[in-house]
Each structure stands twice: as C-alpha cells, then as structure tokens.
Short mmCIF file of C-alpha atoms in Angstrom, two decimals:
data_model
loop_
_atom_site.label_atom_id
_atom_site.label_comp_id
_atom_site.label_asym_id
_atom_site.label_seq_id
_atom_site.Cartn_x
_atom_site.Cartn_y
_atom_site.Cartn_z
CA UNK A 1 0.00 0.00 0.00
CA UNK A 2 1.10 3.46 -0.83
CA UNK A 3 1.65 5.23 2.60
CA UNK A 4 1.53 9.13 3.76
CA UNK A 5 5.02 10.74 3.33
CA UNK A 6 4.85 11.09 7.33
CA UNK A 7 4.14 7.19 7.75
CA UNK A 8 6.53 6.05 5.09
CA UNK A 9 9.21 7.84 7.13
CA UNK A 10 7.89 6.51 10.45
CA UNK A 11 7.62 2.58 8.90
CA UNK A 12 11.21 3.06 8.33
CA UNK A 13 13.17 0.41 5.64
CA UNK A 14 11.58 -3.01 4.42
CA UNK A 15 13.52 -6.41 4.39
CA UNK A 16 13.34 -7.07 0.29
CA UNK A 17 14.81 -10.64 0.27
CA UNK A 18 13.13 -13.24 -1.18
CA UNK A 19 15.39 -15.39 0.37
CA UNK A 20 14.02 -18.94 0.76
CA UNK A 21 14.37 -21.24 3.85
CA UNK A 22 13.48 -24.27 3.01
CA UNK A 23 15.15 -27.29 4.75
CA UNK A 24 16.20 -24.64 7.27
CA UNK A 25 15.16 -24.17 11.41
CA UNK A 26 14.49 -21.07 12.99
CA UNK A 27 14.26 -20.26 16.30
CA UNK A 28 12.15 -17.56 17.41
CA UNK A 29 11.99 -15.99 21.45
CA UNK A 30 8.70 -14.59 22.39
CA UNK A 31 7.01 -14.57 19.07
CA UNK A 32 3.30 -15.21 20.42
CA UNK A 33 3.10 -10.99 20.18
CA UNK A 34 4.54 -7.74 18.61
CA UNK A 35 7.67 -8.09 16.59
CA UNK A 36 8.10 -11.64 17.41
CA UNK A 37 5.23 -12.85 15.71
CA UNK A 38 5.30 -10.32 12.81
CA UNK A 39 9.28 -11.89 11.93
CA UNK A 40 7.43 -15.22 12.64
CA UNK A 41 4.75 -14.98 10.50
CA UNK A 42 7.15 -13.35 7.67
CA UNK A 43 9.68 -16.28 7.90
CA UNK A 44 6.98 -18.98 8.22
CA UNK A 45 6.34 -17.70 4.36
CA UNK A 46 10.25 -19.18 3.90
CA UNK A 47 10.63 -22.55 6.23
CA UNK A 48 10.47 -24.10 9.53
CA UNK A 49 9.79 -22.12 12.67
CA UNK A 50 9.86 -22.98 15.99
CA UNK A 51 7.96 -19.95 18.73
CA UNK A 52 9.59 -20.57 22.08
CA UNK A 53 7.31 -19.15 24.15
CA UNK A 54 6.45 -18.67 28.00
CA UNK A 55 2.80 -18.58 27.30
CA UNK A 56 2.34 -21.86 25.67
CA UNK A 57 -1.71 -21.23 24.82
CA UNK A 58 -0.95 -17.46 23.43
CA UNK A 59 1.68 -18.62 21.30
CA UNK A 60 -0.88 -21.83 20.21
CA UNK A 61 -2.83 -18.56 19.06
CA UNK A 62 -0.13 -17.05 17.25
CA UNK A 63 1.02 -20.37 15.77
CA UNK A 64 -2.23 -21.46 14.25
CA UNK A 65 -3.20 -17.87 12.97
CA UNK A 66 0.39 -17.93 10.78
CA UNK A 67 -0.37 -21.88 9.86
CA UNK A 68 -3.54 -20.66 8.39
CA UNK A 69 -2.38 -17.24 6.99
CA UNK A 70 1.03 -19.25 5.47
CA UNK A 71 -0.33 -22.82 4.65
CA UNK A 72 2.93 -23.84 6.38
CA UNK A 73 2.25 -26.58 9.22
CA UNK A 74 5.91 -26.65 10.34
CA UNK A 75 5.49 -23.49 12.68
CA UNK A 76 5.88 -25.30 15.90
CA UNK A 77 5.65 -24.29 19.50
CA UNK A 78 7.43 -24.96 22.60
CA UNK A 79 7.89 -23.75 26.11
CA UNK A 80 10.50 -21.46 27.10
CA UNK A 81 10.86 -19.58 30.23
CA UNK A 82 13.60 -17.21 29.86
CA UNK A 83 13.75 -16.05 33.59
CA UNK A 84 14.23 -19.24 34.18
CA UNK A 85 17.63 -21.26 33.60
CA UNK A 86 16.17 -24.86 34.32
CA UNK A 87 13.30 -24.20 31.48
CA UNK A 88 15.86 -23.12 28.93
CA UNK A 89 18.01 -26.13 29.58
CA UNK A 90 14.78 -28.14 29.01
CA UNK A 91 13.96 -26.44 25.83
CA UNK A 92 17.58 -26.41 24.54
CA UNK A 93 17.53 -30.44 25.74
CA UNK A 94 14.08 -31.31 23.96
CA UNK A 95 14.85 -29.00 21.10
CA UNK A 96 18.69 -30.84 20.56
CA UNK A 97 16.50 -34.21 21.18
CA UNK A 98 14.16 -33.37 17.77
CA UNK A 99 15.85 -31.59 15.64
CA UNK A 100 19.15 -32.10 14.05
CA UNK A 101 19.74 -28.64 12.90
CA UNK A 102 19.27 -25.22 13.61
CA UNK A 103 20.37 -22.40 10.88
CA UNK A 104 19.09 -19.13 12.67
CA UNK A 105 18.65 -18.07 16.20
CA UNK A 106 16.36 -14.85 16.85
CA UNK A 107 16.37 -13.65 20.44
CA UNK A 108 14.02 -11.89 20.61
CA UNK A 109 11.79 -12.08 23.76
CA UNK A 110 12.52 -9.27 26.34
CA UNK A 111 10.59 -7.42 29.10
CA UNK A 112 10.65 -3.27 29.57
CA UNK A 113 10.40 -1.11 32.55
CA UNK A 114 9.35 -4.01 35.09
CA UNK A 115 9.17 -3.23 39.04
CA UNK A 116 12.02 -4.18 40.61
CA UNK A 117 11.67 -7.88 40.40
CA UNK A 118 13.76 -11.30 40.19
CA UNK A 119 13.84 -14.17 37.91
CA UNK A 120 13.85 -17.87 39.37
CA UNK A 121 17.52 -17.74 39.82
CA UNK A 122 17.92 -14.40 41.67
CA UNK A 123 19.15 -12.12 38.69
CA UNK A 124 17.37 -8.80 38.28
CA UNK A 125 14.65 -9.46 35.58
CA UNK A 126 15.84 -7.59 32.68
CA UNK A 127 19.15 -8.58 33.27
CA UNK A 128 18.20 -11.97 33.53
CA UNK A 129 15.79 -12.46 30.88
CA UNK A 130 16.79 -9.76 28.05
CA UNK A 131 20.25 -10.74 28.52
CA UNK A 132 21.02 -14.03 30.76
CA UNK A 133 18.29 -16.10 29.41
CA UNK A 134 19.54 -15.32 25.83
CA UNK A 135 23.32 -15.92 26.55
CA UNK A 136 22.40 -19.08 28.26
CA UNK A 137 20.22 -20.28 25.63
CA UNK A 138 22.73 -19.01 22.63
CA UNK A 139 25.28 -21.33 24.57
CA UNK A 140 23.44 -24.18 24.70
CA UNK A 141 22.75 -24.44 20.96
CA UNK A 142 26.04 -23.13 19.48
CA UNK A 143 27.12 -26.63 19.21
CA UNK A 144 24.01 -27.22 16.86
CA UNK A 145 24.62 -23.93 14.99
CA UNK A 146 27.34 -24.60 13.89
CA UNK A 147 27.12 -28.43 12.51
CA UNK A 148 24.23 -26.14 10.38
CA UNK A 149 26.18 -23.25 9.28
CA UNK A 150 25.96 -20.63 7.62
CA UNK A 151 24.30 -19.90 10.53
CA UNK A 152 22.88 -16.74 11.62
CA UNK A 153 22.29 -15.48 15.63
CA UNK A 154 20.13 -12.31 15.28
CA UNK A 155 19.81 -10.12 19.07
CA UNK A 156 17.37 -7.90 18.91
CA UNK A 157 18.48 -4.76 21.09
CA UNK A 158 17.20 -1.06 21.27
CA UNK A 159 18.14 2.24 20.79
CA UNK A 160 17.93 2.79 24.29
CA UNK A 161 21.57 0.89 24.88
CA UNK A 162 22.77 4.54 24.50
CA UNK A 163 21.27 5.01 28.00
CA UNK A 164 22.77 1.91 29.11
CA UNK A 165 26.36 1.62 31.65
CA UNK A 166 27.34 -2.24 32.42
CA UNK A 167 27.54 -1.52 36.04
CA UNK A 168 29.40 -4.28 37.31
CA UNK A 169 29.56 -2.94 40.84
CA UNK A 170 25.80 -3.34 41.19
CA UNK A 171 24.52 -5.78 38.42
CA UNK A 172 21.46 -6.69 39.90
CA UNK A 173 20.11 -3.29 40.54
CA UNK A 174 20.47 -4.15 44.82
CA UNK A 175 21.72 -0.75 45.28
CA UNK A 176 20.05 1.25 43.12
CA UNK A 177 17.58 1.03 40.67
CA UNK A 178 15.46 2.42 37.94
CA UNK A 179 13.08 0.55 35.93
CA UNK A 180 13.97 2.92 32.56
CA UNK A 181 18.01 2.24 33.23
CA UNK A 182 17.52 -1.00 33.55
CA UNK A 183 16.01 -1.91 30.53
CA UNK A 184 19.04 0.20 28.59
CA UNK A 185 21.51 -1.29 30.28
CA UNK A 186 20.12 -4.98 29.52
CA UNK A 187 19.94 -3.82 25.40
CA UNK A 188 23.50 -2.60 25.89
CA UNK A 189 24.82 -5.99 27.23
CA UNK A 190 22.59 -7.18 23.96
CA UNK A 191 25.23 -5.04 21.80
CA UNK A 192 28.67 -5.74 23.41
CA UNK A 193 27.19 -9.68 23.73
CA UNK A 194 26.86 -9.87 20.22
CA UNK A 195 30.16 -7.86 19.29
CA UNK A 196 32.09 -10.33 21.64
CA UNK A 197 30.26 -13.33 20.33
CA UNK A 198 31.26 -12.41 16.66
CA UNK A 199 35.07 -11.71 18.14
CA UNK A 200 34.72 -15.23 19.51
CA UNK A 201 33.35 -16.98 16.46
CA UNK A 202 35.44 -15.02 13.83
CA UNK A 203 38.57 -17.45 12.85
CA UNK A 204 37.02 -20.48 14.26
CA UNK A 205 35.42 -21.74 10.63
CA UNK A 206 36.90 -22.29 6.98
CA UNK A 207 36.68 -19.06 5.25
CA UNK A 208 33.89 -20.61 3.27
CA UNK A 209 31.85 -21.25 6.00
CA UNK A 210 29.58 -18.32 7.12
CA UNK A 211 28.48 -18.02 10.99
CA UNK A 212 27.41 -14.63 11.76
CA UNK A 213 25.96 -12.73 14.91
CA UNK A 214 24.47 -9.30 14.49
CA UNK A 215 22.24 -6.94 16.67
CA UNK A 216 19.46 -4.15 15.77
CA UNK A 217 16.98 -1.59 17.17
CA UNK A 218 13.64 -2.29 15.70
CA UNK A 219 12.67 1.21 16.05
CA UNK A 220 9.45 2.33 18.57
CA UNK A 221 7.32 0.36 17.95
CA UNK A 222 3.47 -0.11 19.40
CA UNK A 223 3.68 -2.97 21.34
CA UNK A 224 3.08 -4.64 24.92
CA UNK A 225 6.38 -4.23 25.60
CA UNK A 226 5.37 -0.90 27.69
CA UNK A 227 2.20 -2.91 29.34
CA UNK A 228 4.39 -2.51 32.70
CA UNK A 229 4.34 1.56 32.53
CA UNK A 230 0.27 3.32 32.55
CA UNK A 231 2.44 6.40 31.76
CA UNK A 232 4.39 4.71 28.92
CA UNK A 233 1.14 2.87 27.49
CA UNK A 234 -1.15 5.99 28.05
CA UNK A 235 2.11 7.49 25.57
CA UNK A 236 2.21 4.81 23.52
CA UNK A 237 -1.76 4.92 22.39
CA UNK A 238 -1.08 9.15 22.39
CA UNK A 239 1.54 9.04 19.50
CA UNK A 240 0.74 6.01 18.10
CA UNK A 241 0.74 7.57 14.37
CA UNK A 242 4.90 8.00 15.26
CA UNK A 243 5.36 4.68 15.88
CA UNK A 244 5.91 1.63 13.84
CA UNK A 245 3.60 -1.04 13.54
CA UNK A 246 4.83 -4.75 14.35
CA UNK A 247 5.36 -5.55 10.88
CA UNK A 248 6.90 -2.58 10.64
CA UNK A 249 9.00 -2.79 13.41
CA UNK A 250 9.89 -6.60 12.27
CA UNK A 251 11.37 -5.71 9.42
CA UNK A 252 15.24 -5.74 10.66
CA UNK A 253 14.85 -8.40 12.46
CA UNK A 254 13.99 -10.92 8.87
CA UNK A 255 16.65 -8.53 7.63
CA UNK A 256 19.25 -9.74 9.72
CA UNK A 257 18.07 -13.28 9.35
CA UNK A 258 17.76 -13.78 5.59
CA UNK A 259 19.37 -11.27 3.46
CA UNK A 260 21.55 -12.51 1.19
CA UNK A 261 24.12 -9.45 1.38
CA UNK A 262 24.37 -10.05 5.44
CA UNK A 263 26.09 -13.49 4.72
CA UNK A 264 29.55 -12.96 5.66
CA UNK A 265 28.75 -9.64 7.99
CA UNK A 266 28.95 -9.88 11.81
CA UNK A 267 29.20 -8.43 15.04
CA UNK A 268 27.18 -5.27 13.66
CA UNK A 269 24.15 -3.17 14.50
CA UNK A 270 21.36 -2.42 11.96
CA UNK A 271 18.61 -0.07 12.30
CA UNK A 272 15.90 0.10 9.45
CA UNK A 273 17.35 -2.63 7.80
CA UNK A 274 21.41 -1.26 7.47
CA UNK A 275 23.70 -0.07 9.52
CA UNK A 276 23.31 1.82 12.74
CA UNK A 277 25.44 3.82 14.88
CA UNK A 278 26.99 2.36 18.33
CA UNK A 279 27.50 4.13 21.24
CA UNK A 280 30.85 4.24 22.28
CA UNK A 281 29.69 1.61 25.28
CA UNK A 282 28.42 -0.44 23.42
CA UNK A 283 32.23 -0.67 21.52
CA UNK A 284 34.00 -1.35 24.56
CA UNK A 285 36.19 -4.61 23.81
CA UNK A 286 37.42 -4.62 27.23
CA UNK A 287 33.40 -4.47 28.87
CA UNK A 288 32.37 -7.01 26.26
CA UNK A 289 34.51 -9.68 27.62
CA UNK A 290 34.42 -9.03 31.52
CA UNK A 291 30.33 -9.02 30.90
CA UNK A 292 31.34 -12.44 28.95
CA UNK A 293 33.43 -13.90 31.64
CA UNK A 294 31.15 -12.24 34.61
CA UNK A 295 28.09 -13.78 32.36
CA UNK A 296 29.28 -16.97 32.63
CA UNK A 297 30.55 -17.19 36.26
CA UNK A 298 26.48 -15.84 37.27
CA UNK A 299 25.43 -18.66 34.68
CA UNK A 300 27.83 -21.62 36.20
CA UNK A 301 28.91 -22.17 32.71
CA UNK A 302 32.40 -22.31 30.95
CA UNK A 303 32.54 -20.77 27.57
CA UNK A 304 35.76 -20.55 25.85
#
C-alpha cells in the first residue's frame, strides 16, 4: 500500500529478500506478540519455525493464525521460560533431542520497565531475561549452529543501549535502581554480547563457512512491551501515528536473518534494515569480555 510521506518515514526500511528457507530451522523468542510474531509470520512464508514461548496457549494462538495465513504446518511451538535457567536447559535439551539442525537463532523475547523484580535464579529481571536467558540459551545451541552453518544469531536490542552503563559494581540493581536504566543497560549488554560473540566466532570456521551474529533496534514500535508503565502505554496509544507497527517494526529483524548481502557480515548493528550507529559503550572490547566472563561465572557455565 502506498503510505503518507509522514508514515513512510515513520515505517522506516523493508527487508526485500526473497530469500528462501526451506530445509532450514528457525528459532524464534517470544514470538506469540509484537515483533516476534510479525518476523514469525514473515519467515513462516520461507521454512520451519519454531515460537519458544512462555505462554504456551498465546503462542498456540499465534502459531495457528500464521499456519492458516502461510499454509505452512511446520510453525511449531514450545515452552521457554527465559527467567528461568532450568526451562531453557529443558527447551535447549528437547529441542537438541528433535531436531538435528538449527540455521538461525532470533532472540528476541525481552521485558521493559518491570518493578524491581527477580527471575527464578535471583538475577534482576531484565538482566536476567533480556540478557542471561539469551546468553544461556545461545550457549546451549552453538554446538548445533554450527554443525548447520551458515548460521545466523540475530539479538534484537534497542536504541535505548545509548542510555545503558554495564555496572558491574551493582549488576542486579540491589543498590540502586530504575526501571527505565535498567532496561538500557540490559539492550547494551545485547550489543557488546553480540560484538564479543562475533570476536569469539570469527577465525574459528573455513573461510567458506559463514556463521554470523548481528544486533538491531527495531525502532518504537506499538507494542506490549510498555504494558508494565500506565504512563508509557497511556504514551504509547497518544503518538501512536509516530510509531511503527509490528510488521513494521519486524522488518530488521527478517533482515538480519535472511538477506543474502548479510552473509559474511557480523558483530554489527542495523537499524531500518542497514547499519546503525553504536554508542561508544556499546564498543567497549574490554566491557564485552568481563560481561562475557562475569556472564558466565552468574550462569555456572564455561565458555571458551
């Protein structure tokens, strides 16, 4: 459709790939709403898609609704807690247990400007979940990544990890804390996770064999990510003309996942499908790898 000059600029760039999937597995995090389910639906159009989902009947909803839209049956759903480190070693388990392959990992899922609360294991929850719960997972299905590469990890981030300081002296927000800082500071751990992760992986494959991470900001985009803020929400439905739909604001995300000129680009940030400017946090080499190490120690993991 032909949009207002005003909305065209607001809707921002459009993923034109064609790019095909078949014989390919994707992994989506929270896709049962917003962005999630619009890159979903979109990529459901190309091949196999698995929603990991906390709410296992919403994302039933969402599943069924793109199986019908798509004619595709292989959009499948399964359970995934992300503030939770024993459900994402069960999905990572059953998922390793069914599938054999996995050629692009979305996470996705994240909350926004929560009261201070926990996750099961203790960690402040948008440390835990928008970053943790996605490290953890990543980690637990690298192996399987990369049997299937090219292979694509795509972290969806924000704008709002200009905002962000890794505060290392008070991670989990115990001695002070705002709900607004600490949603930037969990989208810039998103950014120097991905940069260090591409560090990490760069050198470790044939030069013919592609394995890419990248980040993005989706833009603002009307969404239940604000459902946690009346102020933010009453905002939201105020100026919703100036924000981007979730197709819209889905865009980078299938971007990052499928175009064919991202194939040998990592540890970048795209906004409106190309590249987006860093704050100078967010390329801190030396941050990125004590947030690794201190990552894994909180985690009990070991990743060399």
């Amino acid at each position: 459709p032909v949009l207002p000059s005003r909305r065209r600029y607001v809707a921002g760039g459009r993923c034109q790939s064609a790019a095909r999937l078949e014989g390919k597995v994707v992994i989506i995090t929270g896709a049962n709403t917003g962005i999630g389910k619009e890159t979903a639906r979109d990529l459901a159009q190309r091949g196999k898609v698995i929603i990991a989902c906390r709410d296992i009947a919403k994302a039933e909803a969402a599943a069924s609704e793109i199986r019908a839209e798509t004619g595709n049956q292989q959009v499948i759903v399964k359970k995934l807690d992300l503030a939770d480190t024993k459900s994402i070693r069960e999905f990572a388990e059953n998922f390793l247990a069914e599938e054999k392959k996995l050629h692009v990992l979305i996470n996705n899922a994240g909350v926004m400007l929560c009261p201070y609360s926990k996750t099961a294991d203790g960690f402040e929850m948008h440390l835990g979940v928008n970053h943790l719960g996605h490290f953890l997972l990543t980690f637990l299905l690298l192996e399987c990544l990369k049997q299937s590469a090219p292979a694509r990890i795509v972290n969806v981030s924000s704008l709002a990890h200009h905002g962000g300081r890794i505060r290392f002296h008070d991670l989990q927000g115990e001695k002070s804390y705002n709900r607004g800082l600490a949603y930037c500071h969990s989208k810039l751990a998103n950014v120097l996770f991905t940069r260090e992760l591409a560090r990490r992986l760069q050198g470790k494959f044939p030069r013919q064999v592609e394995f890419t991470a990248n980040a993005l900001h989706p833009g603002s985009v009307s969404s239940e990510l604000v459902r946690h803020s009346f102020v933010m929400s009453w905002l939201w439905k105020i100026f919703s003309f100036f924000l981007k739909t979730p197709c819209e604001g889905a865009q980078t995300s299938i971007y990052c996942a499928v175009a064919e000129e991202l194939e040998s680009v990592t540890g970048q940030y795209f906004s409106d499908c190309q590249p987006a400017y860093v704050s100078p946090r967010g390329r801190d080499d030396e941050t990125a790898k004590k947030l690794w190490s201190v990552s894994c120690e909180l985690l009990g993991i070991q990743w060399d």
